[in-house]
mmCIF file of C-alpha atoms and ligand atoms in Angstrom:
data_model
loop_
_atom_site.group_PDB
_atom_site.id
_atom_site.type_symbol
_atom_site.label_atom_id
_atom_site.label_comp_id
_atom_site.label_asym_id
_atom_site.label_seq_id
_atom_site.Cartn_x
_atom_site.Cartn_y
_atom_site.Cartn_z
ATOM 1 C CA UNK A 1 0.325 0.065 0.309
ATOM 2 C CA UNK A 2 1.367 3.135 -0.822
ATOM 3 C CA UNK A 3 0.325 5.776 1.641
ATOM 4 C CA UNK A 4 0.444 9.560 0.211
ATOM 5 C CA UNK A 5 0.544 12.021 2.927
ATOM 6 C CA UNK A 6 1.855 15.210 0.950
ATOM 7 C CA UNK A 7 -0.630 17.665 1.491
ATOM 8 C CA UNK A 8 -0.737 19.242 -2.051
ATOM 9 C CA UNK A 9 -1.663 17.274 -5.340
ATOM 10 C CA UNK A 10 0.132 15.975 -7.798
ATOM 11 C CA UNK A 11 3.502 16.323 -6.018
ATOM 12 C CA UNK A 12 7.169 15.855 -5.887
ATOM 13 C CA UNK A 13 6.466 12.776 -3.463
ATOM 14 C CA UNK A 14 4.303 10.927 -5.077
ATOM 15 C CA UNK A 15 5.911 10.918 -8.519
ATOM 16 C CA UNK A 16 8.979 8.997 -7.046
ATOM 17 C CA UNK A 17 6.757 6.568 -5.829
ATOM 18 C CA UNK A 18 5.957 5.637 -8.350
ATOM 19 C CA UNK A 19 8.760 5.837 -10.417
ATOM 20 C CA UNK A 20 9.680 3.344 -7.530
ATOM 21 C CA UNK A 21 6.462 1.294 -8.041
ATOM 22 C CA UNK A 22 7.224 0.816 -11.877
ATOM 23 C CA UNK A 23 9.941 -1.817 -10.831
ATOM 24 C CA UNK A 24 7.589 -4.143 -9.152
ATOM 25 C CA UNK A 25 6.237 -7.040 -10.719
ATOM 26 C CA UNK A 26 4.185 -7.449 -13.179
ATOM 27 C CA UNK A 27 1.219 -8.629 -10.834
ATOM 28 C CA UNK A 28 1.965 -6.935 -7.756
ATOM 29 C CA UNK A 29 -1.004 -5.749 -5.911
ATOM 30 C CA UNK A 30 -1.068 -1.733 -5.619
ATOM 31 C CA UNK A 31 -3.263 0.006 -3.761
ATOM 32 C CA UNK A 32 -2.641 3.908 -3.615
ATOM 33 C CA UNK A 33 -4.084 6.109 -0.726
ATOM 34 C CA UNK A 34 -3.831 10.010 -0.636
ATOM 35 C CA UNK A 35 -4.604 11.022 2.991
ATOM 36 C CA UNK A 36 -6.197 14.172 1.948
ATOM 37 C CA UNK A 37 -8.720 12.325 0.652
ATOM 38 C CA UNK A 38 -9.239 10.310 3.983
ATOM 39 C CA UNK A 39 -9.011 12.842 6.492
ATOM 40 C CA UNK A 40 -9.513 11.971 9.828
ATOM 41 C CA UNK A 41 -10.460 14.256 13.113
ATOM 42 C CA UNK A 42 -7.917 15.341 15.404
ATOM 43 C CA UNK A 43 -6.820 12.205 17.763
ATOM 44 C CA UNK A 44 -7.646 12.143 21.146
ATOM 45 C CA UNK A 45 -5.790 10.672 23.597
ATOM 46 C CA UNK A 46 -8.124 7.979 25.084
ATOM 47 C CA UNK A 47 -5.952 4.936 25.932
ATOM 48 C CA UNK A 48 -5.996 5.281 30.005
ATOM 49 C CA UNK A 49 -9.510 5.761 30.276
ATOM 50 C CA UNK A 50 -10.281 1.994 30.331
ATOM 51 C CA UNK A 51 -12.836 0.237 29.650
ATOM 52 C CA UNK A 52 -13.726 -0.518 25.804
ATOM 53 C CA UNK A 53 -12.519 4.032 25.602
ATOM 54 C CA UNK A 54 -11.463 3.342 22.021
ATOM 55 C CA UNK A 55 -14.814 3.012 20.190
ATOM 56 C CA UNK A 56 -15.262 0.590 16.609
ATOM 57 C CA UNK A 57 -13.953 2.855 13.769
ATOM 58 C CA UNK A 58 -16.088 3.426 11.252
ATOM 59 C CA UNK A 59 -15.461 6.003 8.317
ATOM 60 C CA UNK A 60 -12.148 6.780 6.681
ATOM 61 C CA UNK A 61 -10.436 5.537 9.521
ATOM 62 C CA UNK A 62 -12.059 2.046 9.011
ATOM 63 C CA UNK A 63 -10.933 2.393 5.408
ATOM 64 C CA UNK A 64 -6.799 3.429 7.045
ATOM 65 C CA UNK A 65 -7.448 0.521 9.673
ATOM 66 C CA UNK A 66 -8.681 -2.479 7.234
ATOM 67 C CA UNK A 67 -5.674 -1.063 4.437
ATOM 68 C CA UNK A 68 -3.307 -1.207 6.415
ATOM 69 C CA UNK A 69 -3.781 -4.422 8.439
ATOM 70 C CA UNK A 70 -4.147 -5.530 4.599
ATOM 71 C CA UNK A 71 -1.359 -4.633 3.740
ATOM 72 C CA UNK A 72 2.049 -6.456 3.035
ATOM 73 C CA UNK A 73 4.420 -3.798 2.196
ATOM 74 C CA UNK A 74 3.660 -0.275 3.886
ATOM 75 C CA UNK A 75 4.866 2.587 1.886
ATOM 76 C CA UNK A 76 4.834 6.033 3.782
ATOM 77 C CA UNK A 77 5.362 9.215 1.154
ATOM 78 C CA UNK A 78 5.908 11.954 3.044
ATOM 79 C CA UNK A 79 7.434 14.929 1.711
ATOM 80 C CA UNK A 80 9.435 16.179 3.854
ATOM 81 C CA UNK A 81 7.789 19.234 6.829
ATOM 82 C CA UNK A 82 9.333 20.746 9.439
ATOM 83 C CA UNK A 83 12.322 18.151 8.777
ATOM 84 C CA UNK A 84 9.139 15.498 10.350
ATOM 85 C CA UNK A 85 6.759 13.824 7.999
ATOM 86 C CA UNK A 86 3.961 15.970 6.753
ATOM 87 C CA UNK A 87 0.854 16.542 9.750
ATOM 88 C CA UNK A 88 -1.625 13.948 7.201
ATOM 89 C CA UNK A 89 1.222 11.085 7.859
ATOM 90 C CA UNK A 90 1.670 12.162 11.222
ATOM 91 C CA UNK A 91 -1.957 11.670 12.336
ATOM 92 C CA UNK A 92 -2.469 8.099 10.001
ATOM 93 C CA UNK A 93 0.323 7.708 12.497
ATOM 94 C CA UNK A 94 -1.887 8.773 16.132
ATOM 95 C CA UNK A 95 -4.201 7.028 15.168
ATOM 96 C CA UNK A 96 -2.200 4.264 15.257
ATOM 97 C CA UNK A 97 -2.462 3.827 19.173
ATOM 98 C CA UNK A 98 -5.810 3.779 19.089
ATOM 99 C CA UNK A 99 -5.904 0.773 16.865
ATOM 100 C CA UNK A 100 -3.313 -1.101 19.504
ATOM 101 C CA UNK A 101 -6.199 -0.306 21.993
ATOM 102 C CA UNK A 102 -8.860 -1.991 19.740
ATOM 103 C CA UNK A 103 -8.016 -5.798 21.021
ATOM 104 C CA UNK A 104 -10.539 -7.421 17.579
ATOM 105 C CA UNK A 105 -8.463 -6.219 15.675
ATOM 106 C CA UNK A 106 -5.762 -7.797 17.086
ATOM 107 C CA UNK A 107 -3.552 -4.537 15.176
ATOM 108 C CA UNK A 108 0.203 -5.262 16.682
ATOM 109 C CA UNK A 109 0.034 -9.330 15.559
ATOM 110 C CA UNK A 110 -0.478 -8.413 12.326
ATOM 111 C CA UNK A 111 1.464 -6.086 11.827
ATOM 112 C CA UNK A 112 4.638 -7.951 12.626
ATOM 113 C CA UNK A 113 6.410 -9.274 9.771
ATOM 114 C CA UNK A 114 5.311 -6.726 7.185
ATOM 115 C CA UNK A 115 7.565 -4.035 5.769
ATOM 116 C CA UNK A 116 7.465 -0.135 6.249
ATOM 117 C CA UNK A 117 9.125 1.979 3.974
ATOM 118 C CA UNK A 118 9.456 5.835 3.515
ATOM 119 C CA UNK A 119 9.488 7.399 0.458
ATOM 120 C CA UNK A 120 10.269 11.608 0.975
ATOM 121 C CA UNK A 121 11.380 14.743 -0.882
ATOM 122 C CA UNK A 122 13.373 17.526 1.002
ATOM 123 C CA UNK A 123 14.020 20.933 -0.778
ATOM 124 C CA UNK A 124 17.445 20.169 1.200
ATOM 125 C CA UNK A 125 19.305 19.582 -1.254
ATOM 126 C CA UNK A 126 22.939 19.199 -0.339
ATOM 127 C CA UNK A 127 22.534 18.128 3.708
ATOM 128 C CA UNK A 128 19.879 14.548 3.233
ATOM 129 C CA UNK A 129 20.932 14.584 6.993
ATOM 130 C CA UNK A 130 18.027 16.627 7.706
ATOM 131 C CA UNK A 131 15.889 13.855 6.616
ATOM 132 C CA UNK A 132 17.582 12.191 9.465
ATOM 133 C CA UNK A 133 13.922 12.697 11.570
ATOM 134 C CA UNK A 134 12.121 11.380 9.330
ATOM 135 C CA UNK A 135 13.504 8.675 9.203
ATOM 136 C CA UNK A 136 13.692 7.876 12.777
ATOM 137 C CA UNK A 137 9.935 8.360 12.808
ATOM 138 C CA UNK A 138 9.568 5.443 10.789
ATOM 139 C CA UNK A 139 12.193 2.985 10.784
ATOM 140 C CA UNK A 140 11.649 3.340 15.064
ATOM 141 C CA UNK A 141 7.185 2.475 14.085
ATOM 142 C CA UNK A 142 9.266 -0.211 12.430
ATOM 143 C CA UNK A 143 10.792 -1.430 15.062
ATOM 144 C CA UNK A 144 8.415 -0.919 17.806
ATOM 145 C CA UNK A 145 5.722 -2.720 15.718
ATOM 146 C CA UNK A 146 7.699 -6.039 14.783
ATOM 147 C CA UNK A 147 7.803 -4.778 11.201
ATOM 148 C CA UNK A 148 10.807 -4.866 8.706
ATOM 149 C CA UNK A 149 11.971 -1.802 7.849
ATOM 150 C CA UNK A 150 12.882 -1.389 4.096
ATOM 151 C CA UNK A 151 14.643 2.005 4.600
ATOM 152 C CA UNK A 152 14.591 5.681 2.853
ATOM 153 C CA UNK A 153 14.520 6.718 -0.654
ATOM 154 C CA UNK A 154 14.802 10.619 -0.716
ATOM 155 C CA UNK A 155 14.865 12.815 -3.880
ATOM 156 C CA UNK A 156 15.503 16.513 -3.437
ATOM 157 C CA UNK A 157 12.623 19.828 -4.775
ATOM 158 C CA UNK A 158 10.558 22.351 -3.486
ATOM 159 C CA UNK A 159 8.496 23.180 -6.447
ATOM 160 C CA UNK A 160 5.919 20.804 -8.037
ATOM 161 C CA UNK A 161 8.011 18.408 -10.482
ATOM 162 C CA UNK A 162 11.374 19.353 -9.295
ATOM 163 C CA UNK A 163 12.151 15.805 -8.376
ATOM 164 C CA UNK A 164 12.192 15.090 -12.239
ATOM 165 C CA UNK A 165 15.164 16.785 -12.379
ATOM 166 C CA UNK A 166 16.910 14.317 -9.681
ATOM 167 C CA UNK A 167 18.480 11.643 -11.688
ATOM 168 C CA UNK A 168 20.240 10.304 -8.558
ATOM 169 C CA UNK A 169 17.440 10.080 -7.005
ATOM 170 C CA UNK A 170 15.084 8.389 -9.957
ATOM 171 C CA UNK A 171 18.325 6.269 -10.954
ATOM 172 C CA UNK A 172 18.048 4.947 -6.951
ATOM 173 C CA UNK A 173 14.267 4.017 -7.713
ATOM 174 C CA UNK A 174 14.532 2.492 -9.796
ATOM 175 C CA UNK A 175 16.618 -0.478 -7.156
ATOM 176 C CA UNK A 176 14.429 0.357 -3.956
ATOM 177 C CA UNK A 177 12.028 -2.608 -3.830
ATOM 178 C CA UNK A 178 14.788 -4.966 -4.367
ATOM 179 C CA UNK A 179 16.484 -4.377 -1.034
ATOM 180 C CA UNK A 180 16.711 -6.678 0.883
ATOM 181 C CA UNK A 181 14.853 -6.184 4.418
ATOM 182 C CA UNK A 182 15.187 -7.001 8.032
ATOM 183 C CA UNK A 183 13.642 -6.938 10.931
ATOM 184 C CA UNK A 184 15.217 -4.010 13.030
HETATM 185 C C1 FMN B 1 4.639 22.839 6.117
HETATM 186 C C2 FMN B 1 6.029 22.507 5.088
HETATM 187 C C3 FMN B 1 7.578 22.536 5.388
HETATM 188 C C4 FMN B 1 8.424 21.364 5.150
HETATM 189 N N1 FMN B 1 9.804 21.535 5.817
HETATM 190 C C5 FMN B 1 10.660 21.339 4.912
HETATM 191 C C6 FMN B 1 11.695 21.352 5.098
HETATM 192 O O1 FMN B 1 11.437 21.340 6.989
HETATM 193 N N2 FMN B 1 12.905 20.467 5.424
HETATM 194 C C7 FMN B 1 13.071 20.890 3.506
HETATM 195 O O2 FMN B 1 14.063 20.917 3.181
HETATM 196 N N3 FMN B 1 11.578 21.033 2.875
HETATM 197 C C8 FMN B 1 10.356 21.408 3.763
HETATM 198 N N4 FMN B 1 9.152 21.590 3.244
HETATM 199 C C9 FMN B 1 9.257 21.727 1.211
HETATM 200 C C10 FMN B 1 9.236 20.249 1.094
HETATM 201 O O3 FMN B 1 9.475 19.586 1.489
HETATM 202 C C11 FMN B 1 9.391 20.500 -0.603
HETATM 203 O O4 FMN B 1 8.662 21.819 -0.932
HETATM 204 C C12 FMN B 1 8.590 18.995 -1.137
HETATM 205 O O5 FMN B 1 8.989 19.311 -2.193
HETATM 206 C C13 FMN B 1 6.911 18.620 -1.095
HETATM 207 O O6 FMN B 1 6.952 17.627 -1.693
HETATM 208 P P1 FMN B 1 5.727 17.469 -2.417
HETATM 209 O O7 FMN B 1 5.793 17.861 -3.879
HETATM 210 O O8 FMN B 1 5.357 15.080 -2.790
HETATM 211 O O9 FMN B 1 4.654 18.103 -1.660
HETATM 212 C C14 FMN B 1 8.266 21.777 3.611
HETATM 213 C C15 FMN B 1 6.920 22.492 3.498
HETATM 214 C C16 FMN B 1 6.169 22.370 3.209
HETATM 215 C C17 FMN B 1 4.850 22.869 3.038
#
């Protein structure tokens, strides 16, 4: 599953992710979801209120939950926003804390063994260390959930379409999903 976290359409990160997806084996099932189209309400931390503190998901939340647990591979496609994932992406990840508290879902056991990937675009052209907080968020999330970490595919650009000039990133995209992944 490719989860698009940009707050604009046809963004650089999506272009880079689609470049990588072109290299998937024919017949590989792909599902693309845009978080902007599936707005989640503000996350309420109800973890310690006792009882059945989280309601079973409905609507867009239910769709996202089902798509998430059904995916063997979850590709977070988020531009770098303030050195981190985008707000829509972060809100989606916050909901994992609710889904972990729904015993009927078995969220942790269903996510374990899957692979988390991260595709991002930054406007810092010469310093990929600026992306470290985003990578840390995703890598640590994979570790916490018992998932494999596929690693990050990093592109460079600011205005829409800039990524098309990042030939190194476009080349890296061609082998991104061919990487060996392992539990972190
Ligand atoms: C709210 C916001 C915060 C941003 N913060 C950063 C940042 O911290 N570092 C950076 O390199 N670029 C930052 N950018 C620039 C985007 O990462 C860049 O424009 C990227 O190409 C956007 O990807 P997209 O086209 O997929 O949306 C920010 C952009 C926005 C809108």
